[in-house]
Amino acid sequence: DTVLTQSPALAVSPGERVTISCRASESVSTGMHWYQQKPGQQPKLLIYGASNLESGVPARFSGSGSGTDFTLTIDPVEADDTATYFCQQSWNDPYTFGAGTKLELK
Amino acid sequence: EVKLVESGGGLVQPGRSLKLSCAASGFSFSDYWMGWVRQAPGKGLEWIGEINQDSSSIIYTPSLKDKFTISRDNAQNTLYLQMSKLGSEDTAIYYCARAILWVFSFDYWGQGIMVTVSS
């Protein structure tokens, strides 16, 4: 299975730029997606295909990468962005999620 | 408006079976791959599997392939997850989700349904 590795947590101040990384154990081409999940809610798709912004998602969110290294960038970060962010790959069967990065605002 | 509503969850004894349903509306259900994802309390997301439009292709995470069965009824716009031989490790919120065509990310999710496996 393709293992996706994410940093467990980050803390940033509002207005700053934050990058959340996801590293795959093998190439997933551009089959990488990013989700935001707030407590008690279902996940929300932010980025699909590594760099495509989902409709309705603010342009403060962007994604980049291909192969094994991917990044979700939020610039600038707002207080409402406090959440856990998950990456998911859909290139290799079985599809897998990363363990999530919890973003906290200082 | 796209809506996905899960049902059929609750408390179940270890070793028993349970079948979840996901009622879809607001889109052409038969045109999309659909999938299930679960989340144990306080844990991350676990991809369970996905089914294609006419049920001719179903993929699972290997550890659950012998326990869980995904199916769909396009006439009823409903997705199913049949779970058997349940154990405490299956306690989780179960989400159904719609997959974006050709990309296979999940663009719409249900609100989730809790399944608790306990005696």
mmCIF file of C-alpha atoms in Angstrom:
data_model
loop_
_atom_site.group_PDB
_atom_site.id
_atom_site.type_symbol
_atom_site.label_atom_id
_atom_site.label_comp_id
_atom_site.label_asym_id
_atom_site.label_seq_id
_atom_site.Cartn_x
_atom_site.Cartn_y
_atom_site.Cartn_z
ATOM 1 C CA ASP A 1 0.000 0.000 0.000
ATOM 2 C CA THR A 2 1.101 3.577 -0.602
ATOM 3 C CA VAL A 3 1.898 5.207 2.723
ATOM 4 C CA LEU A 4 1.366 8.955 2.994
ATOM 5 C CA THR A 5 3.396 10.757 5.657
ATOM 6 C CA GLN A 6 2.284 14.091 7.118
ATOM 7 C CA SER A 7 3.639 16.185 9.966
ATOM 8 C CA PRO A 8 1.351 15.764 13.004
ATOM 9 C CA ALA A 9 0.781 19.407 13.868
ATOM 10 C CA LEU A 10 1.597 23.009 13.048
ATOM 11 C CA ALA A 11 0.946 26.302 14.816
ATOM 12 C CA VAL A 12 0.884 29.586 12.935
ATOM 13 C CA SER A 13 -0.354 33.141 13.454
ATOM 14 C CA PRO A 14 -3.202 34.617 11.445
ATOM 15 C CA GLY A 15 -1.960 36.363 8.327
ATOM 16 C CA GLU A 16 1.046 34.111 7.923
ATOM 17 C CA ARG A 17 1.731 31.629 5.150
ATOM 18 C CA VAL A 18 1.689 27.945 6.052
ATOM 19 C CA THR A 19 2.755 24.905 4.066
ATOM 20 C CA ILE A 20 1.553 21.428 4.935
ATOM 21 C CA SER A 21 3.509 18.578 3.427
ATOM 22 C CA CYS A 22 2.605 15.060 2.366
ATOM 23 C CA ARG A 23 5.176 12.540 1.225
ATOM 24 C CA ALA A 24 4.187 9.324 -0.559
ATOM 25 C CA SER A 25 6.126 6.069 -0.214
ATOM 26 C CA GLU A 26 5.921 5.625 -4.001
ATOM 27 C CA SER A 27 4.956 7.784 -6.911
ATOM 28 C CA VAL A 28 1.307 8.825 -7.141
ATOM 29 C CA SER A 29 1.843 11.079 -10.178
ATOM 30 C CA THR A 30 -0.651 13.929 -9.625
ATOM 31 C CA GLY A 31 -3.254 11.722 -7.989
ATOM 32 C CA MET A 32 -3.075 13.607 -4.704
ATOM 33 C CA HIS A 33 -5.930 15.429 -3.003
ATOM 34 C CA TRP A 34 -6.328 17.537 0.106
ATOM 35 C CA TYR A 35 -9.204 17.709 2.575
ATOM 36 C CA GLN A 36 -10.018 19.936 5.528
ATOM 37 C CA GLN A 37 -11.875 18.512 8.502
ATOM 38 C CA LYS A 38 -13.164 20.527 11.424
ATOM 39 C CA PRO A 39 -14.281 18.837 14.670
ATOM 40 C CA GLY A 40 -17.648 17.147 14.349
ATOM 41 C CA GLN A 41 -17.835 17.694 10.595
ATOM 42 C CA GLN A 42 -17.275 15.600 7.528
ATOM 43 C CA PRO A 43 -14.152 16.224 5.459
ATOM 44 C CA LYS A 44 -14.258 18.914 2.802
ATOM 45 C CA LEU A 45 -12.361 18.689 -0.470
ATOM 46 C CA LEU A 46 -9.946 21.566 -1.008
ATOM 47 C CA ILE A 47 -7.570 20.483 -3.763
ATOM 48 C CA TYR A 48 -7.796 17.629 -6.270
ATOM 49 C CA GLY A 49 -5.280 16.367 -8.774
ATOM 50 C CA ALA A 50 -2.442 17.905 -6.754
ATOM 51 C CA SER A 51 -3.100 21.507 -7.759
ATOM 52 C CA ASN A 52 -6.722 22.032 -8.798
ATOM 53 C CA LEU A 53 -8.794 24.201 -6.508
ATOM 54 C CA GLU A 54 -12.216 22.748 -5.742
ATOM 55 C CA SER A 55 -15.117 25.021 -6.615
ATOM 56 C CA GLY A 56 -16.050 27.371 -3.798
ATOM 57 C CA VAL A 57 -12.750 26.999 -1.941
ATOM 58 C CA PRO A 58 -10.977 30.309 -1.286
ATOM 59 C CA ALA A 59 -7.977 31.082 -3.464
ATOM 60 C CA ARG A 60 -5.904 31.321 -0.261
ATOM 61 C CA PHE A 61 -5.578 27.552 -0.613
ATOM 62 C CA SER A 62 -3.254 26.089 -3.223
ATOM 63 C CA GLY A 63 -1.591 22.770 -3.901
ATOM 64 C CA SER A 64 1.572 21.700 -5.638
ATOM 65 C CA GLY A 65 3.749 18.695 -6.267
ATOM 66 C CA SER A 66 3.962 15.504 -8.258
ATOM 67 C CA GLY A 67 5.461 12.081 -7.809
ATOM 68 C CA THR A 68 6.112 11.662 -4.093
ATOM 69 C CA ASP A 69 6.231 15.153 -2.585
ATOM 70 C CA PHE A 70 3.207 17.387 -2.241
ATOM 71 C CA THR A 71 2.360 20.614 -0.479
ATOM 72 C CA LEU A 72 -0.807 22.363 0.582
ATOM 73 C CA THR A 73 -0.287 26.093 1.075
ATOM 74 C CA ILE A 74 -2.597 28.488 2.873
ATOM 75 C CA ASP A 75 -1.716 32.144 2.351
ATOM 76 C CA PRO A 76 -2.742 34.070 4.317
ATOM 77 C CA VAL A 77 -3.994 31.872 7.136
ATOM 78 C CA GLU A 78 -7.231 32.920 8.808
ATOM 79 C CA ALA A 79 -8.620 31.939 12.205
ATOM 80 C CA ASP A 80 -11.300 29.822 10.521
ATOM 81 C CA ASP A 81 -8.599 27.592 9.018
ATOM 82 C CA THR A 82 -8.099 25.832 12.350
ATOM 83 C CA ALA A 83 -8.690 22.217 11.353
ATOM 84 C CA THR A 84 -7.029 18.934 10.493
ATOM 85 C CA TYR A 85 -5.804 18.561 6.924
ATOM 86 C CA PHE A 86 -5.591 15.170 5.242
ATOM 87 C CA CYS A 87 -3.917 14.195 2.017
ATOM 88 C CA GLN A 88 -5.244 11.279 -0.025
ATOM 89 C CA GLN A 89 -3.836 9.474 -3.048
ATOM 90 C CA SER A 90 -5.954 7.851 -5.740
ATOM 91 C CA TRP A 91 -3.196 6.701 -8.078
ATOM 92 C CA ASN A 92 -2.328 3.352 -6.547
ATOM 93 C CA ASP A 93 -4.904 0.769 -5.435
ATOM 94 C CA PRO A 94 -5.755 0.721 -2.573
ATOM 95 C CA TYR A 95 -6.275 4.428 -2.226
ATOM 96 C CA THR A 96 -4.957 5.769 1.061
ATOM 97 C CA PHE A 97 -5.095 8.778 3.366
ATOM 98 C CA GLY A 98 -2.361 10.431 5.342
ATOM 99 C CA ALA A 99 -2.695 10.567 9.130
ATOM 100 C CA GLY A 100 -3.540 14.257 9.049
ATOM 101 C CA THR A 101 -1.885 17.513 10.081
ATOM 102 C CA LYS A 102 -3.600 19.484 12.829
ATOM 103 C CA LEU A 103 -3.312 23.203 12.188
ATOM 104 C CA GLU A 104 -3.625 25.483 15.182
ATOM 105 C CA LEU A 105 -3.693 29.255 15.210
ATOM 106 C CA LYS A 106 -1.534 31.110 17.726
ATOM 107 C CA GLU B 1 -28.187 20.308 -4.250
ATOM 108 C CA VAL B 2 -26.108 17.168 -3.804
ATOM 109 C CA LYS B 3 -27.059 15.256 -0.676
ATOM 110 C CA LEU B 4 -25.743 12.023 0.774
ATOM 111 C CA VAL B 5 -27.484 10.631 3.841
ATOM 112 C CA GLU B 6 -26.196 7.577 5.661
ATOM 113 C CA SER B 7 -28.396 5.333 7.782
ATOM 114 C CA GLY B 8 -28.333 1.958 9.487
ATOM 115 C CA GLY B 9 -25.701 2.612 12.107
ATOM 116 C CA GLY B 10 -25.880 2.064 15.842
ATOM 117 C CA LEU B 11 -24.762 -0.373 18.507
ATOM 118 C CA VAL B 12 -23.924 -3.911 17.383
ATOM 119 C CA GLN B 13 -22.468 -6.862 19.246
ATOM 120 C CA PRO B 14 -19.049 -8.262 18.337
ATOM 121 C CA GLY B 15 -19.180 -10.898 15.635
ATOM 122 C CA ARG B 16 -22.485 -9.649 14.226
ATOM 123 C CA SER B 17 -23.225 -8.034 10.892
ATOM 124 C CA LEU B 18 -24.609 -4.643 9.928
ATOM 125 C CA LYS B 19 -25.617 -3.019 6.652
ATOM 126 C CA LEU B 20 -25.278 0.706 6.093
ATOM 127 C CA SER B 21 -27.164 2.612 3.439
ATOM 128 C CA CYS B 22 -26.421 5.928 1.774
ATOM 129 C CA ALA B 23 -29.285 7.702 0.014
ATOM 130 C CA ALA B 24 -28.126 10.026 -2.756
ATOM 131 C CA SER B 25 -30.001 12.918 -4.299
ATOM 132 C CA GLY B 26 -29.386 16.049 -6.346
ATOM 133 C CA PHE B 27 -27.230 14.417 -9.008
ATOM 134 C CA SER B 28 -27.282 11.566 -11.482
ATOM 135 C CA PHE B 29 -26.226 8.779 -9.121
ATOM 136 C CA SER B 30 -25.615 6.212 -11.854
ATOM 137 C CA ASP B 31 -22.952 8.434 -13.481
ATOM 138 C CA TYR B 32 -20.534 8.389 -10.543
ATOM 139 C CA TRP B 33 -18.170 6.143 -8.673
ATOM 140 C CA MET B 34 -19.105 6.093 -5.005
ATOM 141 C CA GLY B 35 -17.105 5.167 -1.933
ATOM 142 C CA TRP B 36 -16.964 4.592 1.821
ATOM 143 C CA VAL B 37 -14.513 6.073 4.304
ATOM 144 C CA ARG B 38 -14.424 5.546 8.052
ATOM 145 C CA GLN B 39 -12.936 7.354 11.011
ATOM 146 C CA ALA B 40 -12.358 5.746 14.385
ATOM 147 C CA PRO B 41 -12.884 8.052 17.394
ATOM 148 C CA GLY B 42 -10.066 10.578 17.561
ATOM 149 C CA LYS B 43 -8.273 8.995 14.614
ATOM 150 C CA GLY B 44 -7.652 9.731 10.956
ATOM 151 C CA LEU B 45 -9.548 8.789 7.835
ATOM 152 C CA GLU B 46 -9.460 5.237 6.478
ATOM 153 C CA TRP B 47 -10.429 4.545 2.873
ATOM 154 C CA ILE B 48 -12.666 1.456 2.760
ATOM 155 C CA GLY B 49 -13.402 1.114 -0.943
ATOM 156 C CA GLU B 50 -15.199 2.346 -4.031
ATOM 157 C CA ILE B 51 -17.656 1.023 -6.602
ATOM 158 C CA ASN B 52 -18.036 2.092 -10.206
ATOM 159 C CA GLN B 53 -21.155 3.179 -11.972
ATOM 160 C CA ASP B 54 -22.540 -0.240 -12.964
ATOM 161 C CA SER B 55 -20.996 -2.271 -10.118
ATOM 162 C CA SER B 56 -18.616 -4.039 -12.496
ATOM 163 C CA SER B 57 -15.572 -2.746 -10.615
ATOM 164 C CA ILE B 58 -15.283 -2.658 -6.834
ATOM 165 C CA ILE B 59 -12.030 -1.949 -5.039
ATOM 166 C CA TYR B 60 -11.307 -2.374 -1.329
ATOM 167 C CA THR B 61 -8.544 -1.775 1.112
ATOM 168 C CA PRO B 62 -7.038 -5.263 1.515
ATOM 169 C CA SER B 63 -7.505 -5.534 5.282
ATOM 170 C CA LEU B 64 -11.291 -5.156 4.937
ATOM 171 C CA LYS B 65 -11.927 -7.047 1.717
ATOM 172 C CA ASP B 66 -13.092 -10.239 3.448
ATOM 173 C CA LYS B 67 -15.341 -8.435 5.924
ATOM 174 C CA PHE B 68 -16.970 -5.627 3.997
ATOM 175 C CA THR B 69 -18.985 -5.605 0.768
ATOM 176 C CA ILE B 70 -19.878 -2.491 -1.176
ATOM 177 C CA SER B 71 -22.884 -2.514 -3.475
ATOM 178 C CA ARG B 72 -25.318 -0.074 -5.050
ATOM 179 C CA ASP B 73 -28.828 0.143 -6.436
ATOM 180 C CA ASN B 74 -28.963 2.746 -9.163
ATOM 181 C CA ALA B 75 -32.736 2.502 -9.414
ATOM 182 C CA GLN B 76 -32.993 3.495 -5.762
ATOM 183 C CA ASN B 77 -30.048 5.939 -5.832
ATOM 184 C CA THR B 78 -28.588 4.107 -2.870
ATOM 185 C CA LEU B 79 -25.128 2.919 -1.894
ATOM 186 C CA TYR B 80 -24.604 0.115 0.606
ATOM 187 C CA LEU B 81 -21.914 -1.194 2.903
ATOM 188 C CA GLN B 82 -22.432 -4.703 4.251
ATOM 189 C CA MET B 83 -20.201 -5.337 7.245
ATOM 190 C CA SER B 84 -19.682 -8.760 8.794
ATOM 191 C CA LYS B 85 -17.712 -10.278 11.664
ATOM 192 C CA LEU B 86 -17.558 -6.910 13.346
ATOM 193 C CA GLY B 87 -15.041 -6.242 16.081
ATOM 194 C CA SER B 88 -14.265 -3.354 18.392
ATOM 195 C CA GLU B 89 -11.745 -2.103 15.828
ATOM 196 C CA ASP B 90 -14.656 -1.382 13.480
ATOM 197 C CA THR B 91 -16.131 1.201 15.845
ATOM 198 C CA ALA B 92 -16.081 4.397 13.799
ATOM 199 C CA ILE B 93 -18.006 7.047 11.950
ATOM 200 C CA TYR B 94 -18.742 5.770 8.463
ATOM 201 C CA TYR B 95 -18.991 8.245 5.602
ATOM 202 C CA CYS B 96 -20.255 7.699 2.100
ATOM 203 C CA ALA B 97 -18.830 9.974 -0.560
ATOM 204 C CA ARG B 98 -19.055 10.752 -4.255
ATOM 205 C CA ALA B 99 -15.916 10.440 -6.382
ATOM 206 C CA ILE B 100 -15.000 13.026 -8.995
ATOM 207 C CA LEU B 101 -15.017 11.438 -12.433
ATOM 208 C CA TRP B 102 -11.544 10.305 -13.571
ATOM 209 C CA VAL B 103 -9.879 11.880 -10.520
ATOM 210 C CA PHE B 104 -11.306 9.756 -7.709
ATOM 211 C CA SER B 105 -11.123 12.357 -5.024
ATOM 212 C CA PHE B 106 -14.310 12.718 -2.993
ATOM 213 C CA ASP B 107 -16.123 15.968 -3.712
ATOM 214 C CA TYR B 108 -19.271 15.354 -1.657
ATOM 215 C CA TRP B 109 -19.548 13.567 1.663
ATOM 216 C CA GLY B 110 -22.423 12.478 3.838
ATOM 217 C CA GLN B 111 -22.622 13.667 7.421
ATOM 218 C CA GLY B 112 -21.494 10.248 8.618
ATOM 219 C CA ILE B 113 -23.106 7.529 10.711
ATOM 220 C CA MET B 114 -21.727 6.106 13.933
ATOM 221 C CA VAL B 115 -21.216 2.375 14.320
ATOM 222 C CA THR B 116 -20.318 1.115 17.790
ATOM 223 C CA VAL B 117 -19.266 -2.488 18.238
ATOM 224 C CA SER B 118 -19.643 -3.522 21.854
ATOM 225 C CA SER B 119 -21.232 -6.191 23.995
#
